[in-house]
Amino acid sequence: PPGAVARGAPACLFSFILSIAYLPAAIPPASKSIIGITTVPMALKYPAFVSSLLSFLPMMMAAVIFGLGGATALLAAATVSDGLMIAVFAGFALTCSGLFFGKNYSKTGKVAPIVIMLAGILGVSYRGLVQNGLAYSVDSPAGVPGAAGEVVEKVFEAICEAQGSPPDCWADGGPQGSEGIIEVILKGPGPLSGEIAVVSWNAAEGLWSIVIPGGLWMVQFLWTSSGLENPFAAFRNFIIVFCWVFIAMIFHRIVPPLRTMRKFISQDIVPKALKLMKWNDTDLSEEVRRAKGGALIQLIGSLDGGKIAGVTLFEPKILAPFASLVPPLAVLCNETSLSLQAYGLLEAFHLSEKLSDREHQPLREVLRRCDEILDSCAAALQANDAGPLKELHETETTQGVSYDTVVEGTYAHGRSVAVLESTINWLEVLNHPKQDMKNAKQYIPYFALPFMFIVRFFEVLTLPLQPKRWNLRQFLWCCKLTAGFVTLLGMEVFWPAYANFEIETGNPGVTHLYAGWALTCYGALWTPTMEGTTKKGFQRILGTAIGGFIGWIGAMVCSGSSSDDAPLNPYGTVAWLTAVSTIGAYFAVEPGMAAFKGAGYDHGMAIIYCLMVHALVVIDVFVGKASKGDIVANRVVATLTGAALATLFGAIPPVVRGTDPRHAMEYLQALRNDFVSLLQRFLDRGDGVPLATFKKQFLVDASSKREAASYLLRDAGALKIVNDALPCLAADPALLFEMSRMTTTEAFVNLFFSFSEYLSKDETIEVIGDTHSLLVSETEVRKRVVTIVSGLRHENGTIMNDGSPKEEKESGDRPLHEIIEGNSTLSIYMRLTEALYQRFIAHEAALNAVPVTRFYKDLQFRAPQKGSS
């Protein structure tokens, strides 16, 4: 948290200066408040690494463009009727809601509500302008400033031309002799050309009345108008403001010291994992073992088989932009992950008991060397210096380990040397990167991210033409999400009492810019799970109430008066906003290294909403849109309306329950299928799919389902403070524990594959084709594994508890490692086979014991599969 404060304070100061300062040459004054309102919450929501920013910006820019496109469609429909506008919005929202499913749902699903919000907010804000057109009452056209004055001048120039007078005949007060109502056709370039202006003179008041009816030309006018102080340049200025939001977020990420994911992995995560592994440590209490086991599971999950290194693609080395840094870091993470898995495996096989045996002195000596290797690697990574490792590598490769050493020592040493080699390679590449223009293709993901959203959007559009991909429950879920958005927009359009409770902007024809704060709240609260939506609604309500109160206090403090008309001091306003946001950032993040991940998922959203509403109230009061009380009441009521509807529609069936154990069961079944396919491949002596292809397909489906189950469970598990009061929204502790154990099982299955490859060095194992069979010469072992495979493939999808028919059980099935005790290499392999088999039995029993809530008709939110919509 202190680091978050140190980084957050200057970033908050920068963004609030942009919102308060009058800089018409660079920032549109009418919409500059968006910078301060959105920058701080968005900066807190995402990890404080450069990679999160560069991976976020392309997708966010695509969302802004699509949102503006949706708003354009809504405004065009509004020129026909309000009903058509609502219908178009419903279709647009329904299409975007489909992005919660299918490929890359975890990314596109976060952007979809933003797109719908932007379209709705801008649509309802400028609806009155495109429907009613422009209307002015002026005593002299020369006295109208800005873009409105240019419009008035064109009208009077057209009147002068129609009367045969000079174009500047209005300079002395207006066209002479004009009486009654005059209709003129405007000329000149731009959307106004060809439009009819109705002009009348009120002699009693001495005013000219000018009316230009609305229509599609007004929609074009909002796009083509330019000028930072031009109220009609809505879309251009909106894009400019969001560019400033991105600049403020970049500033937040580059505040020294610069935090990169690459450095975090290389100098924190990997060294921490290497120091955790103490192969030669025999004096461990049960409590220490449990603590190390929990840390082991967490680190294995964090490294994710080296996939974590892929994030660093969005952190190019400035002085070597065409150096390929991701592959060597991925290899280092993968080797570290495999070593952690091997360590956990050997610990499970009671390695410490062997170490305490005097007969295993060679084993202790080998493991001592392994500890030295890993400690040296950790020190080298933290010092960013591979020099001391090169001599160590030469010594270890020269000395080696004799094959008469027990297999535990041989395997541990092999894994340690692999970590040593990958560490040296990574540090060499990092400190001496080689430029190669061929690596320019690594930047494709920068452009692929926005295209990912675009492609998925048009895929959803084509679903009505693909009946085979229809999914009724997903469609109903999307309809439910859309219904909330449509309800809120309909309240703005058809409920005058609610619409009139909005803050006017003072711009002619712009009825209530920012009128859609209820839409903003609704979209921000919506998550894939019913539990997550409900809990975020509670956080939003709490954060809104507190933020509105703090904002009201801040407005009085910065103005030095409780009077609604008292102006706010700009310097005091910036200081107040910065101080409150910095304090909020301190409490929003978790302690320790978790602070780099952004606001805590458990309670951080409440603080984010509090800071957003607080900034919204103070900045709007400073701009002078309305009185302090009106703004506080308006923003709080609008936000609470959105929160209430999100909670209501989120609870309507069908729902996705993140606490449903069936998501975890799908993950278990996919993991079991991969394990069975691996066993079957060895039974078939490697026939069928080539080894290289098998590697690419191995654990892909299981990994995908793990991500889906973890994503939903994490979303549903937020705000633990209410779990005791509302147990129906809490995840079963047994499910949380079992998911962590299954993550370890997945790591062991992966180790099972890598260990079998390692064992091909043993001359006692027959090698056939491009792979090898451990089970060719051992009839009893083969028979036992066939029995395990049949048990895992039971007809009803469950696992047989004993894995063998009764008559075989009566004949006595000995443990596999006892059958082949003479072959220690094959023995540990079979120990792993049996251990994994028993883990699958235990997982299934534990998941079956977790109760399933039957009150709601569940929506099967599945991981993306080929052909899924």
Short mmCIF file of C-alpha atoms in Angstrom, two decimals, residues 37 41 538-556 576-577 580-581 584 605-621 628-629 631-637 639-640:
data_model
loop_
_atom_site.label_atom_id
_atom_site.label_comp_id
_atom_site.label_asym_id
_atom_site.label_seq_id
_atom_site.Cartn_x
_atom_site.Cartn_y
_atom_site.Cartn_z
CA ILE A 37 -13.92 10.95 -12.95
CA PRO A 41 -10.92 4.23 -10.82
CA PHE A 538 -23.95 -3.93 -2.57
CA GLN A 539 -20.46 -2.43 -2.96
CA ARG A 540 -21.75 0.13 -5.46
CA ILE A 541 -24.58 1.22 -3.17
CA LEU A 542 -22.21 1.53 -0.22
CA GLY A 543 -19.53 3.30 -2.27
CA THR A 544 -22.07 5.68 -3.83
CA ALA A 545 -23.52 6.72 -0.48
CA ILE A 546 -20.11 7.32 1.09
CA GLY A 547 -18.68 8.95 -2.05
CA GLY A 548 -21.67 11.29 -2.38
CA PHE A 549 -21.34 12.36 1.25
CA ILE A 550 -17.57 12.93 0.99
CA GLY A 551 -18.10 14.85 -2.25
CA TRP A 552 -20.72 17.07 -0.62
CA ILE A 553 -18.36 17.78 2.29
CA GLY A 554 -15.53 18.43 -0.16
CA ALA A 555 -17.60 20.92 -2.16
CA MET A 556 -18.31 22.91 1.01
CA TRP A 576 -8.95 17.82 -1.95
CA LEU A 577 -9.54 15.43 -4.86
CA VAL A 580 -9.10 11.73 -0.93
CA SER A 581 -8.19 9.61 -3.96
CA GLY A 584 -8.71 5.64 -1.07
CA MET A 605 -14.78 -2.20 -5.90
CA ALA A 606 -16.62 -0.36 -3.10
CA ILE A 607 -13.68 2.05 -2.80
CA ILE A 608 -13.46 2.48 -6.57
CA TYR A 609 -17.14 3.43 -6.73
CA CYS A 610 -16.71 5.75 -3.75
CA LEU A 611 -13.84 7.59 -5.45
CA MET A 612 -15.72 7.80 -8.76
CA VAL A 613 -18.88 9.33 -7.24
CA HIS A 614 -16.82 11.62 -5.02
CA ALA A 615 -14.89 12.99 -8.01
CA LEU A 616 -18.09 13.23 -10.04
CA VAL A 617 -19.82 15.37 -7.41
CA VAL A 618 -16.91 17.71 -6.69
CA ILE A 619 -15.97 18.29 -10.34
CA ASP A 620 -19.58 18.85 -11.43
CA VAL A 621 -20.07 21.38 -8.63
CA LYS A 628 -24.31 21.13 -4.50
CA GLY A 629 -27.46 19.51 -3.17
CA ILE A 631 -25.84 17.29 -7.98
CA VAL A 632 -25.37 15.02 -4.96
CA ALA A 633 -29.01 13.95 -5.01
CA ASN A 634 -29.03 13.45 -8.79
CA ARG A 635 -25.87 11.36 -8.98
CA VAL A 636 -26.71 9.26 -5.94
CA VAL A 637 -30.25 8.49 -7.10
CA THR A 639 -26.42 5.34 -9.34
CA LEU A 640 -28.72 3.62 -6.89
#
